[in-house]
Coordinates of C-alpha atoms in Angstrom, one line a residue:
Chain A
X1 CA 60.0 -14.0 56.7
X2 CA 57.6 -16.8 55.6
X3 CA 57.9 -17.9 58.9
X4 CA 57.5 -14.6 60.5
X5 CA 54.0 -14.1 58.5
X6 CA 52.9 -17.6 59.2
X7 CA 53.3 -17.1 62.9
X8 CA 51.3 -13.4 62.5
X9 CA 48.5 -15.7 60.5
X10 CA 48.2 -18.2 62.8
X11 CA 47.8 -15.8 65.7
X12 CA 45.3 -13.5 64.2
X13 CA 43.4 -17.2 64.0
X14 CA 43.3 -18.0 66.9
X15 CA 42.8 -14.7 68.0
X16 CA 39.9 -14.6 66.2
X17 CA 38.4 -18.0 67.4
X18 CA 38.6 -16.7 70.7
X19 CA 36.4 -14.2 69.8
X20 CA 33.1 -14.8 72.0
X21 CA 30.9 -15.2 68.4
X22 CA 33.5 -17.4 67.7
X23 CA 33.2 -19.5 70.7
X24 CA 29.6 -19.6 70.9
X25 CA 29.8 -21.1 67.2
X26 CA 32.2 -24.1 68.1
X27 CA 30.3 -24.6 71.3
X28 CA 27.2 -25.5 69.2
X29 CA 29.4 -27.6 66.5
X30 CA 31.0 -29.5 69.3
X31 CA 27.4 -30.1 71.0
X32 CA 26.2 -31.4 68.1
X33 CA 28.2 -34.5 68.3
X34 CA 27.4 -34.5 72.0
X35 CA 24.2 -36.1 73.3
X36 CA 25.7 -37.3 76.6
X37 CA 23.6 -35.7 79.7
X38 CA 20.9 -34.8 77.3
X39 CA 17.6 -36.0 78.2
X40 CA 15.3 -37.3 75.4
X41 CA 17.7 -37.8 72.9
X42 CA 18.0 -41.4 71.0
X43 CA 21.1 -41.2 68.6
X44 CA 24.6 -42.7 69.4
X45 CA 28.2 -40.8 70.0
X46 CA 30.1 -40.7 67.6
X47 CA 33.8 -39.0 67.0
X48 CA 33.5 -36.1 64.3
X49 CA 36.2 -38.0 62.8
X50 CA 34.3 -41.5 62.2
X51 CA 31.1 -39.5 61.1
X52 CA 33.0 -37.8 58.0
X53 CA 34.9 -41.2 57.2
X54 CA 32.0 -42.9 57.1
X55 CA 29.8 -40.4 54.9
X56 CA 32.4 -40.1 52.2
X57 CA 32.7 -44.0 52.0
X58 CA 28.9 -44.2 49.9
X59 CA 30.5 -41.5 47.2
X60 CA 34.0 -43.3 46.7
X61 CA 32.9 -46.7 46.7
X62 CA 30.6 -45.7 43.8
X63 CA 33.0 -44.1 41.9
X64 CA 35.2 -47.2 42.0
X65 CA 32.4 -49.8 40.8
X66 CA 32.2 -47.4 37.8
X67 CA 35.7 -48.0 36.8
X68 CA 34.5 -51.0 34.6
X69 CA 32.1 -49.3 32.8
X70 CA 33.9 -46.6 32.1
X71 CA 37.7 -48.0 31.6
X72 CA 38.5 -47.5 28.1
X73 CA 40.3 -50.9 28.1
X74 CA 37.5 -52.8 28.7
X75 CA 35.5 -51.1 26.4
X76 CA 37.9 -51.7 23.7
X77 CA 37.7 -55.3 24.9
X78 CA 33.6 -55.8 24.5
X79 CA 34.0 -53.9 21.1
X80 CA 32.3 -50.8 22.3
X81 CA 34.3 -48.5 19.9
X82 CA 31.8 -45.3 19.5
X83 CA 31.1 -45.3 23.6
X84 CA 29.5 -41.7 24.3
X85 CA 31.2 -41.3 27.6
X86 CA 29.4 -38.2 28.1
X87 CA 25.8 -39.6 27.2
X88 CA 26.6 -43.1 29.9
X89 CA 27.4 -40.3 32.5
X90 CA 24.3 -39.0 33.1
X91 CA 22.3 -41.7 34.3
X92 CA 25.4 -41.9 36.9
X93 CA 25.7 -38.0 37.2
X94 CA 21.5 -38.2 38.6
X95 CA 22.6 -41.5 41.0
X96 CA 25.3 -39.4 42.4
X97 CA 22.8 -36.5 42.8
X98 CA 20.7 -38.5 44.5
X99 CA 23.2 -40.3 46.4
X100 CA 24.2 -37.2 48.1
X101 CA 20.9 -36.0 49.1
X102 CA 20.1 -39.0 50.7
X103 CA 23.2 -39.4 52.6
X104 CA 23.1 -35.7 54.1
X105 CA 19.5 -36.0 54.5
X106 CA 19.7 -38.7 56.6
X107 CA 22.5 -37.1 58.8
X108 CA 20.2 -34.4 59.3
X109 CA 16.9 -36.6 60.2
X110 CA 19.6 -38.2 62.5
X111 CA 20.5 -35.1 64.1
X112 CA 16.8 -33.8 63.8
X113 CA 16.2 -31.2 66.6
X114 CA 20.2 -31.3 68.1
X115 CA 21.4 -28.5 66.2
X116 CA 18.4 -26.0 67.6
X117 CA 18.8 -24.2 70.6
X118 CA 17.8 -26.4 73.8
X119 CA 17.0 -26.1 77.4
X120 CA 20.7 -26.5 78.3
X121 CA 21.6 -23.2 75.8
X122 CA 18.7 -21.6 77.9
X123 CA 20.1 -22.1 81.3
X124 CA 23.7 -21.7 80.2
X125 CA 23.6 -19.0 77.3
X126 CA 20.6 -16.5 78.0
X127 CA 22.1 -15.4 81.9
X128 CA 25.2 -15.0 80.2
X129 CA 25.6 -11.2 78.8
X130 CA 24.9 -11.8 75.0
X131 CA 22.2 -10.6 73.1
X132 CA 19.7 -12.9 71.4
X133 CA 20.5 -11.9 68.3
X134 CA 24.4 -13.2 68.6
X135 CA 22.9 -16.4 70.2
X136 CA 21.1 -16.6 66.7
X137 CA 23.1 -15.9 64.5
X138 CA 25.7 -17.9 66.0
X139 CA 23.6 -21.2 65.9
X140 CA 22.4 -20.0 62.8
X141 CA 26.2 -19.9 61.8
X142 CA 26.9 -23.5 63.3
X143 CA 24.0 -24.9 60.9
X144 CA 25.2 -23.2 57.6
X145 CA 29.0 -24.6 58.3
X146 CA 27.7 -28.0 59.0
X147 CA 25.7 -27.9 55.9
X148 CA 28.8 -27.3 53.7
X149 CA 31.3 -29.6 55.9
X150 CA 28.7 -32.9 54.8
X151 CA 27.9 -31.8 51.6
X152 CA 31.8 -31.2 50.9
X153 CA 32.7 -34.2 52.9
X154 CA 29.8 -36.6 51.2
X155 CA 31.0 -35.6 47.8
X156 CA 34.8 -35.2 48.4
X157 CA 35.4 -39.1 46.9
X158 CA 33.0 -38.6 43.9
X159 CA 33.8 -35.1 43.2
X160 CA 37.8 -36.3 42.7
X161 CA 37.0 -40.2 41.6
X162 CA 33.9 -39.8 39.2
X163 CA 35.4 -37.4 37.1
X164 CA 38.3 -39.1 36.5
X165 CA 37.0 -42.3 36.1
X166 CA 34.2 -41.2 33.6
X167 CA 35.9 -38.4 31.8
X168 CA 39.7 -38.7 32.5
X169 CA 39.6 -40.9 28.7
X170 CA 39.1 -37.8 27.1
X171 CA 41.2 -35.6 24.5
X172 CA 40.7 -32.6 26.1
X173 CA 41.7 -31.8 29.6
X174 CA 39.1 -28.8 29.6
X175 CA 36.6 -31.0 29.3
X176 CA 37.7 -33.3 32.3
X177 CA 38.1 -29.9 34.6
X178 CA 35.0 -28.4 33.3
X179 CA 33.2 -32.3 34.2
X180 CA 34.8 -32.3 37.2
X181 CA 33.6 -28.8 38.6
X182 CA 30.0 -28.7 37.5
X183 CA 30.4 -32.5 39.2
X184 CA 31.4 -31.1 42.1
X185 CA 28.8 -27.9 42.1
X186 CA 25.8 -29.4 41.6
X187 CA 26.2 -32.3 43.8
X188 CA 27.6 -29.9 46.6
X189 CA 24.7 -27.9 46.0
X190 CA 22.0 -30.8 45.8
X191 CA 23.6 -32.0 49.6
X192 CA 23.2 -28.7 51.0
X193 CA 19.8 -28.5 49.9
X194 CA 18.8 -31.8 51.2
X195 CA 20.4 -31.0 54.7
X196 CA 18.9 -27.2 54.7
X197 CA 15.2 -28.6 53.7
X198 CA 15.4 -31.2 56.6
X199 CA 16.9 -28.5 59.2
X200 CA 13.5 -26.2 57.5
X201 CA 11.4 -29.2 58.2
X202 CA 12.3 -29.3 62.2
X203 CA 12.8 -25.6 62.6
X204 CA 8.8 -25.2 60.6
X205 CA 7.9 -28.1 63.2
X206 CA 9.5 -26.3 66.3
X207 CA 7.9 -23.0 65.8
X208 CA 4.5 -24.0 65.0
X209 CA 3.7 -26.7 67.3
X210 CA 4.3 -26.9 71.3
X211 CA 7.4 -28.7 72.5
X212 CA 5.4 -31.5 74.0
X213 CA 3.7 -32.2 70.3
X214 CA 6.7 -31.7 68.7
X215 CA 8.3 -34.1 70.5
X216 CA 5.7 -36.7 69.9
X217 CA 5.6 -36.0 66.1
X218 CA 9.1 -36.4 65.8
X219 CA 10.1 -40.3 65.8
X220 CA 7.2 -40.5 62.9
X221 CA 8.2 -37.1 61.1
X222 CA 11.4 -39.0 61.4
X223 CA 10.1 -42.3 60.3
X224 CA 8.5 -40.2 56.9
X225 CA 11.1 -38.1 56.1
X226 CA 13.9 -41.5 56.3
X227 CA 11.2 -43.6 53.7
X228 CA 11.1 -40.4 51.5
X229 CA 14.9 -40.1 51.0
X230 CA 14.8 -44.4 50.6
X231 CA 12.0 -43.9 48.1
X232 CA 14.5 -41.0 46.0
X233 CA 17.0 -43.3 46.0
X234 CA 15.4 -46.4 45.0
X235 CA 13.6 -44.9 42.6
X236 CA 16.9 -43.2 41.0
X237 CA 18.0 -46.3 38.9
X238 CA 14.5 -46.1 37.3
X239 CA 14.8 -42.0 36.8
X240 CA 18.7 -42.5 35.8
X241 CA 17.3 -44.0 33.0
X242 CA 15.3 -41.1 31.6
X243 CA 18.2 -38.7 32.7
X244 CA 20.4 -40.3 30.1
X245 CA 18.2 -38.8 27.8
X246 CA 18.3 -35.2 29.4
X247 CA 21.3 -34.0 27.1
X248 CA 19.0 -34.6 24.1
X249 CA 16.0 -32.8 25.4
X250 CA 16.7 -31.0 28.3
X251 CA 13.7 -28.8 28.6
X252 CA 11.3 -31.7 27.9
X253 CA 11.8 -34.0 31.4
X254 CA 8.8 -36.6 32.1
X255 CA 6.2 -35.5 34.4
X256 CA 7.0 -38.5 37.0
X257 CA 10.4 -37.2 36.8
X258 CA 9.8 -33.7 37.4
X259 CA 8.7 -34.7 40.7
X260 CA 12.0 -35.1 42.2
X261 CA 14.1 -32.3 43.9
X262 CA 16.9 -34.3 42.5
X263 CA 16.1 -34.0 38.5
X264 CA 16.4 -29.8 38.8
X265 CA 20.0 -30.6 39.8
X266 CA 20.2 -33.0 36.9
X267 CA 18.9 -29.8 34.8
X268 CA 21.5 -27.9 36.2
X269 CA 23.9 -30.6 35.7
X270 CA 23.8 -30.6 32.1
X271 CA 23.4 -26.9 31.4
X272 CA 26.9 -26.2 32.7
X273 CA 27.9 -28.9 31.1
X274 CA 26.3 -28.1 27.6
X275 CA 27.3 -24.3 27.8
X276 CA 29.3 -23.5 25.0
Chain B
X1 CA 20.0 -1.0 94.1
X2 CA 17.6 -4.0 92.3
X3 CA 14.4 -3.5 92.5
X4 CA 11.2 -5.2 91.6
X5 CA 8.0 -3.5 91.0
X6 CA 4.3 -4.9 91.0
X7 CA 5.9 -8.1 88.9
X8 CA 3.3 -10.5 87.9
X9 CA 3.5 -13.7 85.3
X10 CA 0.2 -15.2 84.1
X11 CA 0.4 -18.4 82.0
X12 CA -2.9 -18.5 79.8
X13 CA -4.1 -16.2 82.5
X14 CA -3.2 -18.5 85.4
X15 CA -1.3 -16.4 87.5
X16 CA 2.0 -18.0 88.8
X17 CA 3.0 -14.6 90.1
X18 CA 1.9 -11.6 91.6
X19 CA 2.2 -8.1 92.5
X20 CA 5.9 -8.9 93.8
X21 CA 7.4 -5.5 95.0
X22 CA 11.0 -6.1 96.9
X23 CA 14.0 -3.8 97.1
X24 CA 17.3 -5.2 97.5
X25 CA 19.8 -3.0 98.7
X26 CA 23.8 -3.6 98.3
X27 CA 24.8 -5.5 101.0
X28 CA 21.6 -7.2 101.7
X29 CA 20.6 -11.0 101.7
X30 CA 17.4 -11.5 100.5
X31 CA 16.2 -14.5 101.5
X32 CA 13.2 -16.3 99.2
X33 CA 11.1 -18.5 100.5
X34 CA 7.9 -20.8 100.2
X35 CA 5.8 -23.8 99.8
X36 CA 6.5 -25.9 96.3
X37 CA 4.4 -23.7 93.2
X38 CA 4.7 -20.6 95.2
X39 CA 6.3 -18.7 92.5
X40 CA 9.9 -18.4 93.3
X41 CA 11.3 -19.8 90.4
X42 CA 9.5 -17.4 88.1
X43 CA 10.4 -14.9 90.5
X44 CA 14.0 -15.8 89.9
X45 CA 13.8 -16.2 86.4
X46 CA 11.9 -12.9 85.7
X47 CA 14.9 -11.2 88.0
X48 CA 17.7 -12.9 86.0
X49 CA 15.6 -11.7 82.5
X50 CA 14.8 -15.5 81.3
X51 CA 11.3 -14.7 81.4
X52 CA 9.4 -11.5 80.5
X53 CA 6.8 -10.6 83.1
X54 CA 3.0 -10.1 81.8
X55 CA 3.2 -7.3 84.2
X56 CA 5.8 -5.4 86.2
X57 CA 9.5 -4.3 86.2
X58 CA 12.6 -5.4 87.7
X59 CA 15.3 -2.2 88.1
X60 CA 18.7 -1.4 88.6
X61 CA 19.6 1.6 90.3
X62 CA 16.2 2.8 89.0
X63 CA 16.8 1.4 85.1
X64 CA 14.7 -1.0 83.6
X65 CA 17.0 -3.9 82.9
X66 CA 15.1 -4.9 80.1
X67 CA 16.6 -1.5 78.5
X68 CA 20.1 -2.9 78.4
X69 CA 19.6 -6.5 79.5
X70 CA 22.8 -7.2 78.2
X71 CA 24.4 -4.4 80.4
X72 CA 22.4 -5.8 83.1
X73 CA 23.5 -9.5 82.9
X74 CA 27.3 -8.1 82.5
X75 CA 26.7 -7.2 86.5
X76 CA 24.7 -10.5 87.1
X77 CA 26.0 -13.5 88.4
X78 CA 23.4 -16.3 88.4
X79 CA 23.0 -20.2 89.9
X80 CA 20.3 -22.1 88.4
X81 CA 18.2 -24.9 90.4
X82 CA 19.4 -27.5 88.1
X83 CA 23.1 -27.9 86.7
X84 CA 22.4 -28.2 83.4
X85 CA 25.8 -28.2 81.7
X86 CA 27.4 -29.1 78.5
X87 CA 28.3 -32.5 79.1
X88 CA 30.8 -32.7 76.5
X89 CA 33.0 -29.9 77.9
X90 CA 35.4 -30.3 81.1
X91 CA 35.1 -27.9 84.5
X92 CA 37.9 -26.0 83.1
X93 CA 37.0 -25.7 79.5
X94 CA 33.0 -24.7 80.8
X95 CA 34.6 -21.7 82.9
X96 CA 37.0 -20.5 80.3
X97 CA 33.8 -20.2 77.7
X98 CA 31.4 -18.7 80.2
X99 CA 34.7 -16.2 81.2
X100 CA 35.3 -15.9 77.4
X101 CA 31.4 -15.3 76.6
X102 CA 31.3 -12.5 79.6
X103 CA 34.6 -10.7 78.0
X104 CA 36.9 -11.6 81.1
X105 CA 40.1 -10.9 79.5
X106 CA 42.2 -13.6 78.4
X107 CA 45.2 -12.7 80.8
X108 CA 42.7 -12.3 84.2
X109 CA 40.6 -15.0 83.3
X110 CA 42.9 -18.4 83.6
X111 CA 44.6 -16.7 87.0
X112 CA 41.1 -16.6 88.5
X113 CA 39.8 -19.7 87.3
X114 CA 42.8 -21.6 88.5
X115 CA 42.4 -19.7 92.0
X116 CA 38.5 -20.4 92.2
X117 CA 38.6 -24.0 91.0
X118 CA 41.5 -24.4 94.0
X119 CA 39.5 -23.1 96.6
X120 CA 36.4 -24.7 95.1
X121 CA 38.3 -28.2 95.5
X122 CA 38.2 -28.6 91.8
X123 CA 41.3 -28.3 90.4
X124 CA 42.6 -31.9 90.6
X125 CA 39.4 -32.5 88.4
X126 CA 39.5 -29.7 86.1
X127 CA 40.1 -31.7 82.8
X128 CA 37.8 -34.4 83.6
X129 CA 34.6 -34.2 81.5
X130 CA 31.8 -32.6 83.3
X131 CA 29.4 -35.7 82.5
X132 CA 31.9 -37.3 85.3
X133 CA 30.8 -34.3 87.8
X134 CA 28.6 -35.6 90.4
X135 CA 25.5 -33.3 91.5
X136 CA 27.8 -31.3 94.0
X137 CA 30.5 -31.0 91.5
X138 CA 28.7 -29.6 88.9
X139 CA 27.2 -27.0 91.6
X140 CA 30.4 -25.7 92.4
X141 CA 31.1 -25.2 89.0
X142 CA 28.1 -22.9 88.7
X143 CA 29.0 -21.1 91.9
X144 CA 32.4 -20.7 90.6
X145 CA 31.0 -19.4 86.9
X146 CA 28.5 -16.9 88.7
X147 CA 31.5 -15.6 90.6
X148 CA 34.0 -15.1 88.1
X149 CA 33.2 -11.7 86.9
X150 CA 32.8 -10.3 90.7
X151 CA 29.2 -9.8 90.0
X152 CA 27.1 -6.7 91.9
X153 CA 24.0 -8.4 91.8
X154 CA 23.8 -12.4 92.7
X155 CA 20.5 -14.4 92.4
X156 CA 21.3 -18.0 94.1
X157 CA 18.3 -21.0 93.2
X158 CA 19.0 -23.5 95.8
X159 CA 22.8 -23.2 95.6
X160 CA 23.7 -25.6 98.5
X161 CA 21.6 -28.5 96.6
X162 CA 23.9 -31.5 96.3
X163 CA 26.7 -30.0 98.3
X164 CA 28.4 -31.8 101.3
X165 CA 28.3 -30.4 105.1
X166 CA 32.0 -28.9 104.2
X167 CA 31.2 -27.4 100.9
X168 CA 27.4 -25.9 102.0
X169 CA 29.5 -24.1 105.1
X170 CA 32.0 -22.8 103.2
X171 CA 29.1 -21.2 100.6
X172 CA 27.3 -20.5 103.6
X173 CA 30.3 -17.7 105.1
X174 CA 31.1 -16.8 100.9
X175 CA 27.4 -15.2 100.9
X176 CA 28.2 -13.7 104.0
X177 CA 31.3 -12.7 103.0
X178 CA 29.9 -11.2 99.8
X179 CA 27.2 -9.5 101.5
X180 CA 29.6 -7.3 103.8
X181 CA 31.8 -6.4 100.2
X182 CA 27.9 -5.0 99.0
X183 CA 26.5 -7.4 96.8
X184 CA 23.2 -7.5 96.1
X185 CA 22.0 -11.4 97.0
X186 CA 18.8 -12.2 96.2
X187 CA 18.7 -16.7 97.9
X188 CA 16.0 -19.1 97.3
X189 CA 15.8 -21.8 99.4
X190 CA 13.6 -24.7 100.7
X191 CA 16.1 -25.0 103.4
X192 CA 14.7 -22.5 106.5
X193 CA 18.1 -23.3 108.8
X194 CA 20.3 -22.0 106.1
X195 CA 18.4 -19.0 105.2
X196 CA 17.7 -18.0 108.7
X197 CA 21.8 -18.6 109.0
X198 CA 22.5 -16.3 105.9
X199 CA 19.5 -13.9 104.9
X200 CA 19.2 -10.2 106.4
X201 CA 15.9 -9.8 104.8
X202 CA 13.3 -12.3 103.8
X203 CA 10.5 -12.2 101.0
X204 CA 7.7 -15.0 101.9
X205 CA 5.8 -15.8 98.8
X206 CA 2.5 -18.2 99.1
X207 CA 0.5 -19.2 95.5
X208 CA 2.3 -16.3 93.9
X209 CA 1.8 -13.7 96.8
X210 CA 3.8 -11.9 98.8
X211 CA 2.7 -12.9 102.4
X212 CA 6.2 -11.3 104.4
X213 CA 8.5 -9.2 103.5
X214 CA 11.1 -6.9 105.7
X215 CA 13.6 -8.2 108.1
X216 CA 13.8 -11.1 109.2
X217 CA 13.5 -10.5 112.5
X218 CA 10.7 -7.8 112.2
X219 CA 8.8 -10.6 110.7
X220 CA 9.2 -12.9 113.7
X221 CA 8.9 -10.4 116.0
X222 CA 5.3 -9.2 114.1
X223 CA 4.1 -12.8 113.7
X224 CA 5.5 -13.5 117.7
X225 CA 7.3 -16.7 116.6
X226 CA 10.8 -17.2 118.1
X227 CA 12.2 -19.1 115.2
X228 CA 11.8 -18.9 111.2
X229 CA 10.6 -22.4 110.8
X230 CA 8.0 -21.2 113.1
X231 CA 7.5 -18.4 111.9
X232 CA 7.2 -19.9 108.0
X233 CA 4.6 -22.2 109.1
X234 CA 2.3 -19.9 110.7
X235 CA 2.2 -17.9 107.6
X236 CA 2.3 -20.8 104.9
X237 CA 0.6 -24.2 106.3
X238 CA -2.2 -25.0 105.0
X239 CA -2.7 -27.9 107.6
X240 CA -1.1 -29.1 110.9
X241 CA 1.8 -30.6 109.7
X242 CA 2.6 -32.7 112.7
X243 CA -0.9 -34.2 112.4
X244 CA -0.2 -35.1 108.5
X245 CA 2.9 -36.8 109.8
X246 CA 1.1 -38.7 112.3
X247 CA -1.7 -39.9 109.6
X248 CA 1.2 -40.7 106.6
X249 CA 3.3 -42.9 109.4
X250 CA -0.2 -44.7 110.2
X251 CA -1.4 -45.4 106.6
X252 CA 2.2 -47.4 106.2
X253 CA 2.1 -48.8 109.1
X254 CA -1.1 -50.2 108.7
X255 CA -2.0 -54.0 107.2

């Protein structure tokens, strides 16, 4: 019977993907990774495979650096008795925030215009009977499950790895799952709005100024946007600082710090943490 | 059957196109021709709905396709100038989504692609990626994805570009062939010997105007030329071709 049900699942699946909506949505997934024939575009080929190894590499090898501050052990060992493993996570908590904004960022300043609709979806798409709407929608679609594929995949390590490493010493394992999924929330969250804001960037660009333009602006645009995610993160083992002092005062950040994109999902951070 | 009335396209009120007025009948070959910026590729993209005219309409048996341009593409099968494809898919995998995107069912669609991309001289390379395609290849590909749905209406940009002598006659009896089963075929074309060859009617545009349009051979017979290359440059040279010839061969000839 199980198999029976399985086989009924699977088919309504794939009946489904076949749906033209369907198609039209994978067609602009799979042509994102696909620059080959297409004029005017810089970036390499890469596998969808090697891209989501590579991005979740950044998260995990983070996590595992932090086993010696955290380890319990060790901390016994350097006489550390009254460690506030809570309080030393913050600072990390805003790194990893950061962390994952940069990283999707970046993919989405590398994909920059790819995503869009193009002169190839023009000549193959619009003689094609579908409206413009499903065209839209459908690329519009494409964007929103590529935003949560990186941010899932960017965190995936850190979300697992972190909270185990920073809170797995506790008493309480409602503390380590409750650590663990505002962990995994807000740095989800913080991805997707990195790689939404960069998408909101190109798309403003696209419909305000002529192609030509557009494509001049872009390399520098690109150049900007790549220094302001660098800046964010260099500047995070400054700020991770100050957050360690967010779960005393949360309402009361600094002004430099309020700056950053990245400190409201700090805020965030330690409200669901600090909910009773 | 498809009709276009008083269509005009402006850009920033340079006009690319205008008053174009044609009827195309089932069964007829139109035949579109004219000098380089002449206006047939707007013409062919306001017929095939990529472009919205500044003024005019195109109908279909007497509708406004821009009423149900969807409805309207559903009987549309369409070859662009350039074969723009997506690189990353193969022949087969292009047809199947184009088949899929124009609700060919499932069962009909892989029996017909199979038979096409057979006949089409395809098939051995119908899992090869379509960035291997050359030019040719890639044309056939859009011949065989504008046929798939057994279109009424055909609009054909240059569809023998890239094709060799074998191919080019074969597409050459297909429009033919389609013509006498009463499709609609509207063919633009630099190349006068094939259109001559293939075309019933012709529609002569010249800096967006229409200079000739009828039958072909009421237009030779009007202009008293005995052949359409003769009759073309009557109506569209601007200067004595042979004497431009003569003057380019003797500025590279000279020292």
């Amino acid at each position: 019977m199980i198999v029976a049900v399985r086989r009924g699942l699977h088919e309504r699946m794939a009946s489904t993907l076949e749906l033209p909506f369907f198609r039209l949505v994978s067609l602009f997934i799979a042509r994102t990774f696909d620059s080959g024939g297409k004029p005017g575009t810089e970036q390499l080929d890469f596998g969808i495979g090697l891209i989501l190894a590579l991005l979740a590499l950044p998260g995990a090898v983070v996590s595992i650096l932090l086993f010696d501050k955290y380890s319990s052990l060790l901390q016994f060992f350097r006489g550390a008795r009254d460690f506030d493993s809570y309080a030393a996570a913050l600072p990390d908590e805003y790194f990893f925030i950061v962390l994952s904004m940069v990283v999707t960022g970046a993919v989405a300043v590398w994909w920059w215009d790819t995503i869009f609709l193009d002169r190839r979806d023009y000549l193959n798409l619009v003689p094609l009977p579908l409206s413009t709407r499903r065209i839209f929608m459908a690329n519009l679609t494409a964007i929103l499950f590529l935003a949560v594929l990186f941010a899932l995949d960017v965190n995936a390590a850190s979300s697992v790895l972190f909270p185990v490493v920073a809170a797995g010493a506790q008493q309480s394992l409602t503390y380590l799952v409750r650590f663990a999924a505002v962990h995994a929330l807000v740095v989800v969250l913080a991805s997707m709005f990195s790689f939404l804001s960069v998408f909101a960037v190109v798309g403003s660009l696209l419909l305000a100024l002529p192609y030509a333009v557009f494509r001049q602006i872009s390399l520098p645009a690109r150049i900007v946007l790549i220094l302001g995610l660098l800046s964010l993160l260099s500047t995070s083992f400054a700020v991770s600082a100050v957050a360690g002092h967010l779960g005393e005062h949360p309402t009361q950040p600094c002004d430099f710090c309020r700056r950053f994109g990245s400190w409201v999902f700090a805020k965030y951070c330690v409200s669901g943490q600090t909910l009773p | 059957m498809l009709e276009a009335k008083g269509l005009t396209k402006r850009y920033a009120s340079v006009p690319a196109v205008q008053n174009v007025d044609f009827c195309l009948l089932a069964g007829q070959v139109l035949g579109c021709l004219g000098p380089n910026g002449s206006g047939k590729s707007t013409t062919v993209k306001m017929l095939t709905g990529l472009l919205d005219p500044t003024a005019g309409k195109v109908f279909l048996h007497g509708r406004d396709i821009r009423d149900d341009l969807v409805g309207y593409r559903k009987r549309l099968g369409y070859v662009p100038e350039e074969p723009n494809l997506y690189s990353h898919l193969s022949g087969y995998e292009y047809l199947e989504l184009v088949g899929t995107l124009r609700g060919i069912p499932k069962s009909h669609l892989i029996g017909k692609i199979e038979a096409l991309l057979d006949l089409f001289k395809l098939f051995s390379h119908r899992h090869a990626s379509l960035a291997s395609y050359s030019k040719g290849m890639r044309q056939r590909i859009l011949l065989i994805s504008a046929l798939m749905d057994n279109p009424d209406v055909l609009i054909l940009d240059e569809p023998l570009s890239g094709l060799d002598a074998t191919s080019a006659l074969v597409i050459k009896n297909l429009i033919k062939e389609l013509g006498q089963q009463k499709k609609a075929i509207f063919y633009c074309s630099h190349v006068l010997e094939v259109v001559e060859k293939v075309c019933s009617h012709l529609l002569i545009l010249r800096q967006g105007n229409v200079i000739a349009y009828g039958r072909s051979e009421d237009i030779q017979r009007e202009i008293g030329q005995s052949s359409l290359e003769h009759t073309f440059m009557h109506l569209t040279a601007e200067a004595d071709v042979e004497d431009t010839a003569r003057q380019i061969a003797a500025v590279v000839s000279s020292k």
